[in-house]
Amino acid sequence: MSARWGWLAGFLLLAGSAWASEDNYVAATRGRALAIAGDCIACHTAPGGVPFAGGLPLETPFGTIMTPNLTPDEATGIGRWTVDDFARAMHEGVRPDGRQLYPAFPYPFYTKVARADVEAIYAYLRTLDPVTSRVDRDTMPFPFNIRAAMSGWNSLFFTPGAFKPDPQRSEEYNRGAYLVEGLGHCGACHTPLNALGANKASQPLQANRINDWTAPNLTNDARLGLGSWSVDEVVTYLRTGRNATGQASGPMGEVIAHSTSQMPVADLRAMAIYLKERGTAGSTAPSPLPASDARMRTGEAIFIDTCSACHTSTGAGIANIFPRLAKNPVVQQDDPATLVRVVLAGARAVATAAAPTAPAMPSLGYRLNDEQVAAVLTYVRNSWGNAAEAVSSADVQRVRKVLVSGK
Amino acid sequence: MNRTTRRQLLSASALVALTGTAFGRSFRNGLPWSPNEAYPPSPITPRAWQFFSPDEVAAVDAIVDRLIPSDDLGAGGREAGCTVFIDRQLAGPYGVHDGLYMDGPFPPNPLPSQGLQSPVTPRQQYRQGLAALSAYCKATYAGRVFASLSHEEQDALLTAMEKGEAKLPGYDGRSLFAAIYANTIEGYFADPVYGGNRDMVGWKLVGFPGTRYDYRDVIDKPNQPYMLPPVAMQGRPAWGQLP
């Protein structure tokens, strides 16, 4: 190689790293905060792997997708992507080679993220150490391995376009809406899915089952949603993983650990205001089962003997340690999957810097059979002012099968 | 003179340091936890005897039923499953004093604070002790064994064993009595999951509430009866079908 070519190569290398230079420090720092709000790390990190290097198997009803490497490695990451490539993936769900991304990557939400924020995230990702992490990106079975089929899906369910603030609403409300509907992609889990895996636009944030967890209703409904929580209580929950009512565990615990507990309180407050002001929706309350019902009597006996020592006999719980069951929206969701799971397998609350204790609920699956779990949950869902459909032993059997097989 | 060399001291320190690392673990972000984690005792099913011979069963049944006779207050030791409980305990780790330091020296007259001082395991204690009791009964009661004695004879013999007055051939009758007496009480009041205390009979007798462990609702109500029935690890009848 002549000296001149060497010089040119050096120049190109410098140009390539320009996004990571100090000039971009402000953008990269802002991008880091935005990447936290988007919880990118949760999906783009393999268990025990390097953050953002991808390789997490994402289970979808249509097959398993391996998440790609977001570090700036040229061969296996997005090192060759330009900022325009990155923006196109975020806004349109299309790779630089023109092939479609699957909506397991939440581009139907990220399309709302402002171009300046996308650029900041890009600047941040460029500052990461490049990691060689080759991920098999073609694990979907036929016919879902035909990525072009996503064009049809997009025409049905994908509305591209930037976020449009509502001028009638406060700045905080609009900031919250931007975060919830965009980077936060709360609806990916909390909005019901249709048969083709798209979030039902007609039922936004009205609860969904995902991997046998119930993602609860996030409308302002008093029984099912956030109606019984103040804005401050929502903020406390997102910031610390707990509030006076309950504790986060499972997938929401992970969201809180990686994302919301590290977000600015002003943003959490904006999200809480948006969620609480955007309205109320959900099923109407059934009449609670009478205490004389045989399931209620069995359930009460099991509850008094097994649960009341922590959750107390009136279902009031102990603030910040043992979740309150009375008038707790999680307890009254239409789908009892989370409740069944927590009773069978136990649960571990998320540990955050603000609330590091992380109390746990013991597993009771060895001690209670399916009928007994159904009875005690039916009792909890219909006592102390709660009202929800009875839990059947078939519900319990289904979740137990999933927990035993680990899938 | 035996002196510690510098080399010995350094090797010993290194060994301690290495051992220390081997046992030291640090946890971040909360203690380890995994779903479905539980260490339940396996419930006893009254199938074949695991340690006792039929003759030993007959003798222990007779003894536990004299220690806790059936009466109008409730079932006796045999009916409550004390013999099953003792059989399963002897078949398990307790039978060989697993976990106890079982090497000598064993002082002949230990202080009470020195606890158990004997190389004899509970299995040996029962096997040898019951054989000695059988031989003693046959010699003393014209060929009859303990189980075929009258209640009065049984009570008199047990009392003599407790006082150390009955001289069993080759075995200390007092220590045999002490072992069965202690194990009978354990069987009568341990959780039914271990084979004794059938239907929580022992707990009902004394008013023990079982595995329920929170009494904030009743602690401020002195001199009022506690109405809830006892509950065992496997539940109680009000739970419906037991797992």
XYZ file of C-alpha atoms in Angstrom:
650
model
C 0.000 0.000 0.000
C 1.397 3.388 -0.913
C 1.713 6.110 1.650
C -1.067 8.040 -0.028
C -3.574 5.161 0.214
C -2.601 4.667 3.829
C -3.314 8.290 4.522
C -6.681 8.017 2.857
C -7.554 4.906 4.862
C -6.638 6.777 8.034
C -8.892 9.637 7.015
C -11.786 7.245 6.421
C -11.260 5.627 9.798
C -11.414 9.038 11.421
C -14.541 9.875 9.487
C -16.095 6.610 10.527
C -15.555 7.360 14.194
C -16.728 10.934 13.911
C -20.080 10.082 15.483
C -18.242 8.918 18.579
C -16.077 12.013 18.960
C -16.397 14.536 21.789
C -18.345 16.768 19.432
C -21.209 14.375 19.867
C -20.914 14.115 23.610
C -24.123 16.006 24.215
C -26.053 14.079 21.573
C -24.671 10.760 22.790
C -25.572 11.510 26.403
C -29.060 12.485 25.376
C -29.186 9.378 23.215
C -28.222 7.209 26.151
C -31.150 8.596 28.155
C -33.466 7.986 25.194
C -32.168 4.438 24.753
C -33.010 3.885 28.425
C -36.512 5.255 27.864
C -36.831 2.845 24.931
C -35.468 -0.053 27.016
C -33.414 -1.141 23.971
C -31.014 -3.053 26.231
C -33.734 -5.433 27.412
C -34.193 -7.119 24.045
C -30.821 -6.429 22.462
C -28.813 -8.254 25.143
C -28.454 -12.022 25.394
C -28.744 -13.583 28.868
C -25.328 -12.946 30.409
C -24.178 -11.280 27.183
C -22.635 -7.914 26.364
C -25.231 -5.110 26.505
C -26.600 -4.200 23.043
C -24.725 -7.076 21.347
C -28.015 -8.868 20.646
C -28.701 -12.590 20.636
C -31.753 -12.770 22.899
C -34.270 -15.311 21.592
C -37.619 -13.482 21.507
C -40.516 -15.911 21.678
C -43.443 -14.860 19.519
C -46.574 -16.843 18.675
C -45.134 -17.239 15.170
C -41.647 -18.428 16.049
C -38.461 -17.312 17.717
C -36.611 -14.194 16.615
C -33.006 -13.581 17.619
C -32.406 -9.917 18.388
C -29.641 -8.238 16.371
C -26.350 -6.725 17.506
C -26.640 -2.926 17.916
C -22.966 -2.276 18.635
C -21.010 -0.501 15.859
C -19.229 -3.669 14.734
C -18.930 -3.493 10.949
C -19.356 -7.180 10.220
C -21.946 -8.269 12.775
C -23.376 -5.047 14.202
C -24.693 -1.814 12.716
C -21.242 -0.321 12.144
C -21.940 0.248 8.463
C -25.334 1.824 9.022
C -25.665 5.541 8.325
C -27.886 7.718 10.471
C -30.423 7.622 7.639
C -30.337 3.812 7.646
C -30.961 3.856 11.367
C -33.804 6.348 11.076
C -35.416 4.240 8.348
C -35.312 1.148 10.558
C -36.804 3.069 13.481
C -39.480 4.862 11.466
C -40.359 2.337 8.769
C -39.150 -1.051 9.998
C -36.855 -1.544 7.009
C -33.196 -2.601 7.004
C -30.553 -0.837 4.853
C -30.750 -3.731 2.355
C -34.460 -3.030 1.962
C -35.672 -6.127 3.779
C -38.445 -5.867 6.332
C -37.958 -6.071 10.068
C -40.505 -7.995 12.094
C -42.784 -5.900 14.319
C -41.303 -7.703 17.339
C -39.027 -4.700 16.861
C -41.534 -2.037 17.913
C -41.209 0.231 14.876
C -45.008 0.778 14.911
C -44.212 2.765 18.092
C -40.767 4.093 17.201
C -42.177 5.674 14.058
C -43.455 8.400 16.409
C -39.969 9.212 17.736
C -38.689 12.580 16.503
C -35.822 12.519 14.016
C -33.587 14.485 16.409
C -34.107 11.839 19.109
C -33.401 9.024 16.647
C -30.156 10.761 15.726
C -29.203 11.082 19.387
C -29.806 7.358 19.953
C -27.703 6.642 16.880
C -24.924 8.856 18.252
C -25.055 6.956 21.536
C -24.946 3.517 19.883
C -21.861 4.675 17.938
C -20.043 5.278 21.223
C -20.393 1.626 22.281
C -17.445 -0.715 21.914
C -17.905 -2.755 18.733
C -18.626 -6.363 19.689
C -18.363 -9.267 17.284
C -21.652 -11.030 17.862
C -23.050 -12.898 14.910
C -26.743 -13.539 15.375
C -28.829 -15.882 13.257
C -31.429 -13.488 11.957
C -33.397 -16.140 10.042
C -34.867 -18.379 12.720
C -38.544 -17.851 11.865
C -40.296 -20.907 10.440
C -42.159 -20.920 7.122
C -44.220 -18.951 6.143
C -43.130 -16.266 8.568
C -39.553 -16.441 7.275
C -40.746 -14.524 4.211
C -39.930 -11.037 5.364
C -41.616 -9.460 2.364
C -44.922 -10.667 3.817
C -44.476 -7.904 6.381
C -45.439 -5.403 3.660
C -48.944 -6.814 3.797
C -48.888 -6.714 7.581
C -47.676 -3.120 7.467
C -50.427 -2.056 5.093
C -52.982 -3.516 7.490
C -51.613 -2.533 10.877
C -48.773 -0.017 10.551
C -49.362 3.708 10.476
C -46.066 5.467 9.907
C -45.668 9.038 10.998
C -44.226 11.308 13.646
C -45.977 12.003 16.927
C -48.532 14.802 16.735
C -49.082 16.670 19.982
C -52.632 17.537 20.979
C -52.753 21.353 21.248
C -55.772 21.099 23.587
C -53.676 19.277 26.180
C -50.892 20.331 28.537
C -47.236 20.163 27.620
C -46.752 17.446 30.253
C -49.589 15.374 28.790
C -48.059 15.607 25.334
C -44.583 14.777 26.624
C -46.082 11.725 28.348
C -47.974 10.715 25.222
C -44.790 11.034 23.171
C -42.941 8.725 25.568
C -45.744 6.200 26.141
C -46.778 5.893 22.498
C -43.256 6.187 21.100
C -40.028 5.054 22.758
C -41.776 3.603 25.800
C -43.815 1.313 23.518
C -45.997 0.451 26.532
C -48.734 -0.759 24.212
C -46.527 -3.517 22.801
C -47.309 -5.460 25.948
C -50.332 -3.691 27.419
C -52.555 -3.542 24.305
C -54.373 -6.735 23.267
C -53.064 -8.487 20.151
C -55.063 -9.687 17.185
C -54.554 -13.064 15.493
C -51.748 -11.630 13.356
C -49.816 -10.337 16.350
C -50.712 -6.697 15.850
C -51.826 -4.511 18.744
C -55.555 -3.835 18.433
C -55.818 -0.146 17.636
C -59.377 -0.149 18.973
C -58.362 -1.243 22.491
C -55.211 0.708 23.346
C -53.609 -0.180 26.703
C -56.620 -2.283 27.727
C -54.622 -5.275 29.039
C -53.031 -8.223 27.291
C -51.543 -11.602 28.097
C -47.943 -11.985 27.086
C -45.883 -15.120 27.846
C -48.431 -16.033 30.529
C -48.111 -12.768 32.343
C -51.034 -10.362 32.391
C -49.973 -6.900 31.247
C -52.685 -4.981 33.118
C -55.086 -2.335 31.888
C -53.311 1.058 31.872
C -56.358 3.250 31.336
C -57.709 5.307 34.217
C -60.338 2.674 35.074
C -60.766 2.558 38.863
C -61.152 -1.221 39.121
C -58.798 -2.437 36.383
C -56.470 0.412 35.589
C -54.647 3.302 37.204
C -57.804 5.041 38.447
C -57.146 4.209 42.078
C -53.535 5.421 41.941
C -52.536 9.090 42.117
C -50.006 10.492 39.651
C -47.430 10.351 42.439
C -48.182 6.682 43.092
C -47.672 5.856 39.417
C -44.372 7.771 39.453
C -43.239 5.989 42.626
C -44.069 2.633 41.064
C -42.106 3.369 37.888
C -39.170 4.927 39.740
C -38.767 2.432 42.619
C -40.590 -0.701 41.474
C -43.132 -0.449 44.246
C -45.697 1.776 45.874
C -48.080 1.457 48.787
C -50.253 -0.964 46.787
C -47.799 -3.411 45.328
C -44.516 -4.417 43.849
C -43.406 -5.029 40.287
C -42.017 -8.417 39.316
C -41.664 -10.406 36.103
C -41.459 -8.531 32.805
C -42.560 -5.185 34.326
C -39.870 -5.622 36.958
C -37.337 -5.847 34.155
C -38.757 -2.751 32.458
C -38.439 -0.860 35.734
C -34.912 -2.148 36.386
C -33.520 -1.321 32.937
C -35.666 1.608 31.987
C -38.086 3.583 34.138
C -36.050 3.531 37.379
C -33.313 5.333 35.441
C -35.525 7.862 33.706
C -35.905 11.490 34.832
C -38.776 11.922 37.299
C -40.209 14.688 35.098
C -40.621 12.169 32.267
C -42.195 9.576 34.584
C -44.581 12.243 35.815
C -45.492 13.180 32.252
C -46.189 9.525 31.437
C -48.338 9.156 34.560
C -50.316 12.277 33.697
C -50.874 11.073 30.142
C -51.949 7.591 31.254
C -54.341 8.962 33.846
C -55.813 11.701 31.650
C -56.317 9.753 28.421
C -59.531 8.127 29.570
C -61.151 5.027 30.978
C -61.910 1.719 29.305
C -62.279 -1.905 30.242
C -64.828 -4.552 31.080
C -67.624 -3.692 33.482
C -67.366 -5.240 36.915
C -69.281 -8.491 37.381
C -71.222 -8.906 40.615
C -68.851 -10.428 43.137
C -69.488 -14.049 44.056
C -71.365 -14.390 47.347
C -69.339 -15.525 50.359
C -71.612 -18.581 50.562
C -70.330 -19.918 47.221
C -68.495 -23.212 47.752
C -65.365 -21.924 45.942
C -65.374 -18.820 48.144
C -65.568 -20.898 51.324
C -62.719 -23.191 50.260
C -60.763 -20.176 49.054
C -61.240 -18.350 52.336
C -59.933 -21.330 54.335
C -56.843 -21.542 52.127
C -56.352 -17.767 52.246
C -56.555 -17.575 56.038
C -54.096 -20.458 56.448
C -51.678 -19.647 53.650
C -51.822 -15.996 52.594
C -53.180 -13.853 55.413
C -49.999 -13.815 57.489
C -48.466 -11.424 54.951
C -51.404 -10.048 52.966
C -53.538 -9.778 56.184
C -57.018 -11.181 56.647
C -58.634 -7.998 55.304
C -56.493 -8.060 52.156
C -54.918 -4.740 53.170
C -51.326 -6.018 52.982
C -48.460 -4.038 54.487
C -47.468 -0.903 52.592
C -44.219 -1.205 50.596
C -43.646 -4.844 51.582
C -46.666 -7.119 51.132
C -48.964 -6.126 48.253
C -52.464 -4.993 49.086
C -55.030 -7.313 47.513
C -58.185 -5.340 48.302
C -59.108 -3.065 45.363
C -55.823 -3.901 43.670
C -56.244 -3.616 39.881
C -53.736 -6.423 39.190
C -55.942 -8.775 41.211
C -59.051 -7.901 39.194
C -57.785 -8.153 35.590
C -60.038 -10.170 33.302
C -57.137 -12.548 32.681
C -55.813 -14.109 35.905
C -52.548 -15.424 34.360
C -50.244 -13.312 36.534
C -52.080 -14.265 39.712
C -51.936 -17.969 38.897
C -48.275 -17.712 38.014
C -47.371 -15.831 41.192
C -49.179 -18.339 43.428
C -47.700 -21.364 41.646
C -44.141 -20.197 41.060
C -43.744 -17.413 43.601
C -42.446 -14.000 42.601
C -39.521 -11.754 43.263
C -40.027 -8.004 43.352
C -37.574 -5.922 41.350
C -34.656 -4.381 43.264
C -33.985 -0.746 42.410
C -31.541 1.766 43.808
C -34.435 3.485 45.582
C -35.977 0.241 46.925
C -33.271 -2.417 47.052
C -35.001 -4.910 49.369
C -36.733 -6.963 46.647
C -39.114 -9.003 48.808
C -40.210 -12.354 47.449
C -43.394 -14.405 47.566
C -42.821 -18.139 48.081
C -43.833 -20.720 45.517
C -47.000 -22.560 46.572
C -47.398 -24.822 43.559
C -46.115 -27.814 45.500
C -48.642 -27.281 48.258
C -51.856 -26.351 46.437
C -53.467 -28.338 43.636
C -55.195 -26.715 40.660
C -58.637 -26.611 42.331
C -57.180 -25.048 45.463
C -55.253 -22.357 43.553
C -58.430 -21.600 41.589
C -60.462 -21.385 44.813
C -58.087 -19.087 46.688
C -57.742 -16.755 43.678
C -61.501 -16.726 43.151
C -61.819 -15.722 46.807
C -59.202 -12.965 46.506
C -60.828 -11.644 43.302
C -64.257 -11.433 44.962
C -63.537 -10.195 48.487
C -63.006 -6.839 50.225
C -64.648 -4.851 47.418
C -62.970 -6.769 44.582
C -65.060 -8.131 41.728
C -63.762 -10.333 38.922
C -64.600 -13.566 37.148
C -63.896 -16.787 39.026
C -60.644 -18.578 38.212
C -61.121 -22.121 36.895
C -58.873 -25.075 37.606
C -58.316 -25.267 33.819
C -56.761 -21.769 33.980
C -54.403 -23.013 36.662
C -53.617 -26.241 34.853
C -52.623 -24.339 31.706
C -50.189 -22.018 33.513
C -48.798 -24.880 35.596
C -47.998 -26.734 32.380
C -46.116 -23.698 31.066
C -44.194 -23.285 34.319
C -43.226 -26.939 34.490
C -42.052 -27.061 30.868
C -40.351 -23.692 31.266
C -41.840 -22.442 27.986
C 10.830 -28.555 71.187
C 8.112 -28.426 68.593
C 8.297 -25.059 66.906
C 6.279 -23.736 64.047
C 8.541 -22.869 61.149
C 8.042 -19.843 59.004
C 7.267 -22.163 56.077
C 4.530 -23.969 58.028
C 2.974 -20.708 59.111
C 2.918 -19.333 55.561
C 1.455 -22.553 54.129
C -1.214 -22.616 56.819
C -2.121 -18.974 56.180
C -2.318 -19.614 52.444
C -4.579 -22.591 53.041
C -6.871 -20.540 55.255
C -6.912 -17.757 52.684
C -7.812 -20.180 49.891
C -10.505 -21.888 51.920
C -11.903 -18.488 52.834
C -12.293 -17.588 49.180
C -13.904 -20.899 48.374
C -16.764 -20.249 50.795
C -17.102 -16.504 50.216
C -19.727 -15.375 47.751
C -21.092 -11.930 47.141
C -24.516 -11.095 45.798
C -25.634 -7.918 44.097
C -29.147 -6.711 43.345
C -30.819 -8.895 45.917
C -30.357 -12.468 46.987
C -30.604 -15.240 44.384
C -34.149 -16.343 43.647
C -35.662 -18.719 41.139
C -39.290 -19.518 40.351
C -40.930 -22.695 41.665
C -38.271 -23.006 44.357
C -39.541 -25.105 47.273
C -38.166 -27.849 49.442
C -41.256 -29.675 50.640
C -41.023 -32.816 52.773
C -42.305 -35.852 50.906
C -45.539 -36.994 52.558
C -45.443 -40.368 54.277
C -47.564 -43.053 52.683
C -48.372 -45.873 55.069
C -46.991 -48.661 52.939
C -44.635 -51.430 54.085
C -42.544 -50.874 57.189
C -39.151 -49.477 56.327
C -37.163 -50.353 59.464
C -39.192 -52.364 61.977
C -39.758 -56.122 61.802
C -43.338 -57.327 62.483
C -42.355 -58.259 66.058
C -40.835 -54.838 66.617
C -43.987 -53.174 65.221
C -46.116 -55.127 67.694
C -43.879 -54.108 70.612
C -43.655 -50.413 69.638
C -47.408 -50.267 68.926
C -48.045 -51.613 72.415
C -45.591 -49.196 74.060
C -46.800 -46.022 72.307
C -50.374 -46.989 73.139
C -49.509 -47.220 76.860
C -47.632 -43.904 76.749
C -50.589 -42.193 75.032
C -53.668 -44.415 75.416
C -56.774 -43.929 73.292
C -59.509 -42.357 75.393
C -62.451 -39.999 75.071
C -60.026 -37.101 74.517
C -58.682 -38.573 71.290
C -56.743 -41.273 69.514
C -53.782 -42.941 71.224
C -50.191 -43.252 70.073
C -50.717 -46.242 67.783
C -53.831 -44.905 66.104
C -52.166 -41.496 65.678
C -49.355 -43.132 63.685
C -46.500 -42.802 66.211
C -45.096 -46.194 65.185
C -45.143 -45.157 61.505
C -43.440 -41.894 62.437
C -40.689 -43.665 64.408
C -40.211 -46.281 61.665
C -39.714 -43.610 58.977
C -37.428 -41.546 61.193
C -35.253 -44.584 61.904
C -35.135 -45.394 58.180
C -34.045 -41.818 57.423
C -31.044 -39.678 58.423
C -32.077 -39.618 62.102
C -31.643 -43.400 62.282
C -27.886 -43.119 61.840
C -27.482 -39.732 63.560
C -26.487 -38.335 60.179
C -25.100 -34.871 60.798
C -24.027 -35.536 64.386
C -20.375 -35.926 65.306
C -20.208 -39.663 65.984
C -16.512 -40.244 66.665
C -15.185 -40.595 70.192
C -14.110 -40.129 72.821
C -17.372 -40.778 74.664
C -17.020 -39.983 78.379
C -18.766 -42.619 80.543
C -20.384 -39.988 82.799
C -20.927 -36.933 80.602
C -22.120 -33.638 81.967
C -25.686 -32.781 80.909
C -24.267 -29.887 78.892
C -22.255 -32.380 76.816
C -25.404 -33.788 75.252
C -25.498 -37.155 73.579
C -22.319 -39.130 74.315
C -22.693 -42.556 72.752
C -21.551 -44.339 69.591
C -24.934 -46.111 69.442
C -27.223 -44.868 66.654
C -30.999 -44.781 67.064
C -31.322 -47.770 64.706
C -28.977 -49.838 66.907
C -30.737 -48.538 70.002
C -34.148 -49.773 68.830
C -32.896 -53.028 67.313
C -30.848 -54.055 70.355
C -33.198 -52.542 72.925
C -36.354 -54.172 71.550
C -34.548 -57.525 71.278
C -33.466 -57.197 74.904
C -37.013 -56.243 75.918
C -38.389 -59.281 74.099
C -35.885 -61.576 75.830
C -36.659 -59.984 79.196
C -40.432 -60.454 78.732
C -40.110 -64.069 77.607
C -37.929 -64.849 80.635
C -40.046 -62.921 83.131
C -43.618 -63.516 81.851
C -43.532 -67.195 80.933
C -42.641 -66.859 77.276
C -44.975 -63.971 76.524
C -43.755 -60.869 74.610
C -44.469 -57.262 75.595
C -47.473 -56.900 73.278
C -49.268 -59.864 74.858
C -48.920 -58.588 78.444
C -51.919 -57.057 80.191
C -52.082 -53.261 80.374
C -51.234 -53.459 84.089
C -48.172 -55.595 83.391
C -47.095 -53.321 80.552
C -47.449 -50.204 82.721
C -45.501 -51.825 85.549
C -42.680 -52.856 83.217
C -42.487 -49.449 81.504
C -42.410 -47.754 84.915
C -39.606 -50.063 86.014
C -37.684 -49.349 82.810
C -38.103 -45.588 83.305
C -36.745 -45.863 86.852
C -33.876 -48.115 85.753
C -35.206 -50.960 87.874
C -35.955 -53.435 85.059
C -32.665 -55.075 84.127
C -32.970 -55.981 80.419
C -30.351 -58.509 79.315
C -27.444 -56.647 77.750
C -29.288 -53.350 77.310
C -30.039 -50.309 79.451
C -33.832 -50.339 79.846
C -33.859 -46.731 80.962
C -32.253 -45.495 77.724
C -34.662 -47.596 75.621
C -37.605 -46.114 77.510
C -36.221 -42.584 77.146
C -35.812 -43.000 73.380
C -39.304 -44.377 72.751
C -40.883 -41.846 75.117
C -39.246 -38.901 73.339
C -39.974 -40.244 69.836
C -43.609 -40.952 70.745
C -44.145 -37.352 71.804
C -42.483 -36.180 68.591
C -44.664 -38.480 66.511
C -47.818 -37.386 68.265
C -47.185 -33.655 67.768
C -45.064 -33.393 64.594
C -46.782 -32.344 61.379
C -48.885 -35.190 59.926
C -46.725 -35.056 56.808
C -44.157 -37.096 58.751
C -46.519 -39.985 59.461
C -47.716 -39.324 63.027
C -50.278 -36.895 64.484
C -52.853 -38.401 62.131
C -55.653 -35.933 61.278
C -53.831 -33.460 63.552
C -55.136 -35.389 66.565
C -52.299 -34.189 68.818
C -52.854 -30.577 67.859
C -56.616 -30.813 68.399
C -55.955 -32.312 71.829
C -53.831 -29.401 73.045
C -55.355 -26.632 70.904
C -52.250 -25.980 68.785
C -53.210 -24.121 65.566
C -50.559 -25.760 63.365
C -48.728 -24.089 60.525
C -50.735 -20.878 60.669
C -48.222 -18.388 61.971
C -49.789 -14.996 62.237
C -52.043 -14.005 65.140
C -52.362 -10.261 64.814
C -56.125 -10.632 64.427
C -56.491 -12.375 67.785
C -53.543 -11.181 69.848
C -55.581 -8.351 71.339
C -58.456 -10.626 72.346
C -57.216 -12.327 75.505
C -59.360 -14.934 77.263
C -61.449 -15.572 74.180
C -61.401 -18.986 72.545
C -59.383 -19.345 69.322
C -61.938 -20.766 66.937
C -59.943 -21.706 63.849
C -59.220 -25.435 63.510
C -55.575 -26.517 63.166
C -53.931 -26.672 59.755
C -51.095 -28.920 58.634
C -48.474 -28.456 55.940
C -50.762 -30.341 53.570
C -53.773 -28.304 54.563
C -56.954 -29.150 56.397
C -60.291 -30.635 55.375
C -61.786 -27.194 54.572
C -59.264 -26.838 51.723
C -61.178 -29.453 49.798
C -59.331 -32.292 48.134
C -55.807 -32.468 49.521
C -52.920 -32.451 47.021
